[in-house]
Amino acid sequence: MTIQRYAILITGLAVLLAIVLVLSLGVGAVAIPPERVLAALADRQGLSAPRTDVIIVWDLRMARTLLAGCVGAGLAAAGAAFQGLFRNPLADPFVVGASGGAALGATLAITAGLTFTGVGFGPVPLAAFVGSLLAVAVVYAVAEVGGEVPVVALLLAGAALSTILSALVSLIMLLNDRDLLEVFTWLMGGFSGRSWPHLWASAPYLLVGLVAIWLLSRPLDALAFGEETAQSLGLPLTRARSLIVAAASLTTAAAVAAGGIIGFVGLIAPHAARLLFGSAHRRLIPASALLGALLLLLADDLSRTLLAPVEVPVGIVTALLGGPFFLYLLKTRQKELGGG
Amino acid sequence: MAELSNVEIKDLTCSYNGQTVLADFCLSAESGLVLAIIGPNGAGKTTLLRAIARLLRPRRGAVLLGGEDVWQLPPRNVARQLALAPQTNGLSLPLTVEQAVVLGRTPHRGWLLPFSAGDRAVVDRVLRQTGLLDLRTRRITDLSGGEQRRVILARALVQEPQVLLMDEPTANLDMKYQTEILDLARHLAHHNDMTVIITLHDVNQAALYADRLALLAEGRLLSTGVPGDVLTPAWMEQAYNIPVIVTRHPLYDTPMVMPVVERARGRRALSEKPV
């Protein structure tokens, strides 16, 4: 694909994302048609637009919608990075244990009384980051055989560790029933009740993580040919790997801290992006991020409308839609993935 | 002499999991010449290439590149002077031919430097040289084995190395591709003044294409020199443990080694030494 064609497609995707964003602001218990959303958007003070529209769009839905988009972008970019690092199309933040680690870190932070306070780099995402890094390190150490990570070993190590981590989260919740509801609703994965402080506490981490992953495109490409090739191209292997793990874990952690456990976005979006835009990471990562944002916005819209006025946690929506896709991938690609 | 001999292997001892694979190995390769590493399976040929390429840290001794120990040089500096075209292709990611080949510019670009006109010129030249121009937008996972080999070689060549290492470049290729790839290797040494080091299974191919041979057996250097000095019945039998006769190539007069095979048993006993 030429760079011009890529630019056109990416711009098209960005425009589509903007349209879905506007439509999403109108979706929910109270439906607002797009033209009234636009009017409210243009009129933050509510001078001419209906006051209720402005409140719903700006105060109730804007932050959560932006957050859903950012989280989707983050999960998808992190998924693309993990897939490149592990040379394995099934590695997503959920599968490799990064989400579980982040959940444990964030749970500890929340029960310790830390909250989404202040603007910038909040403490909950930071705790999630530490948990996420540790989890990926453990999964990698367990599943790695001579520089390669066989798919079966990765899935088993990730699943086992995720089970342990979620058991620990449950235990902490039981011991701290004061925070039970807060942790529980957050863990289910969703953006219900998320507002500007959540966005401000997570967005900086997400942004840093996304840019870092994108800057690591070239090492990611080189790693795709195996570690010996990467090394013989002069890549400092340990440093490159550590940076990729750090960037992908940071992004995952920020996404989990903001949205809870949301599975499969990090799997589906990079997969679709690869089909549309090819496998070179410099192009794949921005495309994955846009598709991830789009996917999660749509999933969040579904979560608000499926059983309205009750909100289904978005993690349940993505699991119900993405789970079968994962199984399908596993089945159809078993031959090429197998061996390990 | 330092500028003539740009790869120097000194008392190299390498081991895998405590088992010695190369022992007290000394060898040098000169620019402008093709050096073929030959020897039976498990002799340590690939280990030797990996040690030269700075992929395997030796237990003792050193590999000197332009007089400097490769382990004293930053990996990027090594990658600018020396490139490896490995045997295992590992082409699992469906990049296009061009994207895969461009990766070879990594040591010249760092992580962030943009792709320059100079980089572009090198990539175009190498794509032409390796006959990949028409395939540049194809996905490497869709290519034939011979085409994939050329992609791997092209990726090594865009590193613009002074030293090119090729691990079994002819394995699993048909005669035409084998000839093409070895012709190119010879051209690079003789016309571009590269130091080309190739591991080969086929000793006759080695005799035909290489200027110097190094015969390995059980991790040691048995013999090195021009093909006529190395491909003697005595060295061959010591290395491969089978009786051989050595004749001459009808066209190029290079030595040709022929094993005395089982089916000859009826007419001539295996134990009977050839003259």
mmCIF file of N, CA, C and O in Angstrom, chain A residues 136-170:
data_model
loop_
_atom_site.group_PDB
_atom_site.id
_atom_site.type_symbol
_atom_site.label_atom_id
_atom_site.label_comp_id
_atom_site.label_asym_id
_atom_site.label_seq_id
_atom_site.Cartn_x
_atom_site.Cartn_y
_atom_site.Cartn_z
ATOM 1 N N VAL A 136 3.292 -9.336 33.374
ATOM 2 C CA VAL A 136 3.865 -9.669 32.061
ATOM 3 C C VAL A 136 5.232 -10.319 32.241
ATOM 4 O O VAL A 136 5.573 -11.301 31.562
ATOM 5 N N ALA A 137 6.005 -9.801 33.174
ATOM 6 C CA ALA A 137 7.336 -10.367 33.419
ATOM 7 C C ALA A 137 7.216 -11.838 33.828
ATOM 8 O O ALA A 137 7.962 -12.691 33.347
ATOM 9 N N VAL A 138 6.255 -12.125 34.713
ATOM 10 C CA VAL A 138 6.074 -13.514 35.167
ATOM 11 C C VAL A 138 5.646 -14.403 34.003
ATOM 12 O O VAL A 138 6.223 -15.474 33.767
ATOM 13 N N VAL A 139 4.639 -13.960 33.242
ATOM 14 C CA VAL A 139 4.154 -14.774 32.122
ATOM 15 C C VAL A 139 5.278 -15.024 31.122
ATOM 16 O O VAL A 139 5.493 -16.143 30.650
ATOM 17 N N TYR A 140 6.042 -13.986 30.831
ATOM 18 C CA TYR A 140 7.135 -14.124 29.880
ATOM 19 C C TYR A 140 8.173 -15.128 30.375
ATOM 20 O O TYR A 140 8.594 -16.027 29.658
ATOM 21 N N ALA A 141 8.537 -14.974 31.650
ATOM 22 C CA ALA A 141 9.561 -15.851 32.217
ATOM 23 C C ALA A 141 9.103 -17.305 32.187
ATOM 24 O O ALA A 141 9.887 -18.217 31.923
ATOM 25 N N VAL A 142 7.803 -17.531 32.453
ATOM 26 C CA VAL A 142 7.293 -18.901 32.495
ATOM 27 C C VAL A 142 7.174 -19.487 31.086
ATOM 28 O O VAL A 142 7.552 -20.631 30.836
ATOM 29 N N ALA A 143 6.683 -18.690 30.135
ATOM 30 C CA ALA A 143 6.332 -19.234 28.818
ATOM 31 C C ALA A 143 7.498 -19.261 27.849
ATOM 32 O O ALA A 143 7.482 -19.998 26.869
ATOM 33 N N GLU A 144 8.541 -18.487 28.115
ATOM 34 C CA GLU A 144 9.643 -18.361 27.162
ATOM 35 C C GLU A 144 10.505 -19.616 27.119
ATOM 36 O O GLU A 144 10.841 -20.192 28.145
ATOM 37 N N VAL A 145 10.802 -20.050 25.908
ATOM 38 C CA VAL A 145 11.751 -21.155 25.715
ATOM 39 C C VAL A 145 12.763 -20.706 24.667
ATOM 40 O O VAL A 145 12.427 -20.580 23.494
ATOM 41 N N GLY A 146 13.959 -20.435 25.080
ATOM 42 C CA GLY A 146 15.024 -20.051 24.151
ATOM 43 C C GLY A 146 14.656 -18.876 23.263
ATOM 44 O O GLY A 146 14.881 -18.903 22.069
ATOM 45 N N GLY A 147 14.054 -17.857 23.860
ATOM 46 C CA GLY A 147 13.759 -16.645 23.100
ATOM 47 C C GLY A 147 12.436 -16.687 22.370
ATOM 48 O O GLY A 147 11.947 -15.680 21.897
ATOM 49 N N GLU A 148 11.854 -17.867 22.246
ATOM 50 C CA GLU A 148 10.557 -17.973 21.585
ATOM 51 C C GLU A 148 9.484 -18.165 22.653
ATOM 52 O O GLU A 148 9.750 -18.709 23.723
ATOM 53 N N VAL A 149 8.273 -17.719 22.337
ATOM 54 C CA VAL A 149 7.167 -17.933 23.260
ATOM 55 C C VAL A 149 6.100 -18.758 22.548
ATOM 56 O O VAL A 149 5.311 -18.224 21.780
ATOM 57 N N PRO A 150 6.096 -20.073 22.748
ATOM 58 C CA PRO A 150 5.111 -20.919 22.080
ATOM 59 C C PRO A 150 3.698 -20.520 22.488
ATOM 60 O O PRO A 150 3.464 -20.154 23.645
ATOM 61 N N VAL A 151 2.785 -20.581 21.530
ATOM 62 C CA VAL A 151 1.442 -20.057 21.766
ATOM 63 C C VAL A 151 0.748 -20.793 22.911
ATOM 64 O O VAL A 151 0.104 -20.178 23.758
ATOM 65 N N VAL A 152 0.915 -22.103 22.975
ATOM 66 C CA VAL A 152 0.244 -22.868 24.029
ATOM 67 C C VAL A 152 0.763 -22.448 25.401
ATOM 68 O O VAL A 152 -0.007 -22.190 26.336
ATOM 69 N N ALA A 153 2.091 -22.341 25.500
ATOM 70 C CA ALA A 153 2.696 -21.947 26.776
ATOM 71 C C ALA A 153 2.215 -20.560 27.193
ATOM 72 O O ALA A 153 1.887 -20.323 28.349
ATOM 73 N N LEU A 154 2.121 -19.654 26.213
ATOM 74 C CA LEU A 154 1.681 -18.293 26.507
ATOM 75 C C LEU A 154 0.244 -18.288 27.032
ATOM 76 O O LEU A 154 -0.071 -17.665 28.046
ATOM 77 N N LEU A 155 -0.637 -19.017 26.321
ATOM 78 C CA LEU A 155 -2.046 -19.041 26.720
ATOM 79 C C LEU A 155 -2.202 -19.664 28.104
ATOM 80 O O LEU A 155 -2.951 -19.156 28.946
ATOM 81 N N LEU A 156 -1.473 -20.759 28.347
ATOM 82 C CA LEU A 156 -1.600 -21.432 29.642
ATOM 83 C C LEU A 156 -1.046 -20.569 30.772
ATOM 84 O O LEU A 156 -1.695 -20.393 31.805
ATOM 85 N N ALA A 157 0.150 -20.017 30.543
ATOM 86 C CA ALA A 157 0.758 -19.191 31.591
ATOM 87 C C ALA A 157 -0.121 -17.978 31.872
ATOM 88 O O ALA A 157 -0.363 -17.616 33.027
ATOM 89 N N GLY A 158 -0.628 -17.350 30.793
ATOM 90 C CA GLY A 158 -1.487 -16.182 30.961
ATOM 91 C C GLY A 158 -2.768 -16.529 31.702
ATOM 92 O O GLY A 158 -3.190 -15.820 32.616
ATOM 93 N N ALA A 159 -3.382 -17.648 31.310
ATOM 94 C CA ALA A 159 -4.642 -18.052 31.946
ATOM 95 C C ALA A 159 -4.425 -18.369 33.422
ATOM 96 O O ALA A 159 -5.197 -17.930 34.285
ATOM 97 N N ALA A 160 -3.351 -19.115 33.714
ATOM 98 C CA ALA A 160 -3.093 -19.498 35.105
ATOM 99 C C ALA A 160 -2.847 -18.257 35.958
ATOM 100 O O ALA A 160 -3.433 -18.091 37.035
ATOM 101 N N LEU A 161 -2.003 -17.363 35.443
ATOM 102 C CA LEU A 161 -1.686 -16.173 36.223
ATOM 103 C C LEU A 161 -2.929 -15.298 36.390
ATOM 104 O O LEU A 161 -3.185 -14.765 37.474
ATOM 105 N N SER A 162 -3.728 -15.164 35.320
ATOM 106 C CA SER A 162 -4.939 -14.344 35.416
ATOM 107 C C SER A 162 -5.883 -14.892 36.488
ATOM 108 O O SER A 162 -6.503 -14.127 37.227
ATOM 109 N N THR A 163 -5.973 -16.220 36.560
ATOM 110 C CA THR A 163 -6.831 -16.832 37.573
ATOM 111 C C THR A 163 -6.328 -16.495 38.976
ATOM 112 O O THR A 163 -7.103 -16.117 39.866
ATOM 113 N N ILE A 164 -5.016 -16.631 39.166
ATOM 114 C CA ILE A 164 -4.434 -16.302 40.471
ATOM 115 C C ILE A 164 -4.705 -14.841 40.814
ATOM 116 O O ILE A 164 -5.156 -14.518 41.921
ATOM 117 N N LEU A 165 -4.466 -13.968 39.833
ATOM 118 C CA LEU A 165 -4.629 -12.537 40.083
ATOM 119 C C LEU A 165 -6.067 -12.193 40.419
ATOM 120 O O LEU A 165 -6.344 -11.418 41.337
ATOM 121 N N SER A 166 -7.013 -12.798 39.685
ATOM 122 C CA SER A 166 -8.410 -12.443 39.958
ATOM 123 C C SER A 166 -8.853 -13.023 41.299
ATOM 124 O O SER A 166 -9.677 -12.437 41.993
ATOM 125 N N ALA A 167 -8.249 -14.171 41.696
ATOM 126 C CA ALA A 167 -8.547 -14.701 43.025
ATOM 127 C C ALA A 167 -8.060 -13.723 44.092
ATOM 128 O O ALA A 167 -8.751 -13.465 45.088
ATOM 129 N N LEU A 168 -6.879 -13.171 43.882
ATOM 130 C CA LEU A 168 -6.343 -12.200 44.840
ATOM 131 C C LEU A 168 -7.230 -10.963 44.916
ATOM 132 O O LEU A 168 -7.496 -10.440 45.998
ATOM 133 N N VAL A 169 -7.710 -10.530 43.750
ATOM 134 C CA VAL A 169 -8.601 -9.356 43.734
ATOM 135 C C VAL A 169 -9.867 -9.652 44.537
ATOM 136 O O VAL A 169 -10.304 -8.853 45.364
ATOM 137 N N SER A 170 -10.433 -10.866 44.311
ATOM 138 C CA SER A 170 -11.648 -11.245 45.049
ATOM 139 C C SER A 170 -11.376 -11.259 46.552
ATOM 140 O O SER A 170 -12.197 -10.806 47.357
#
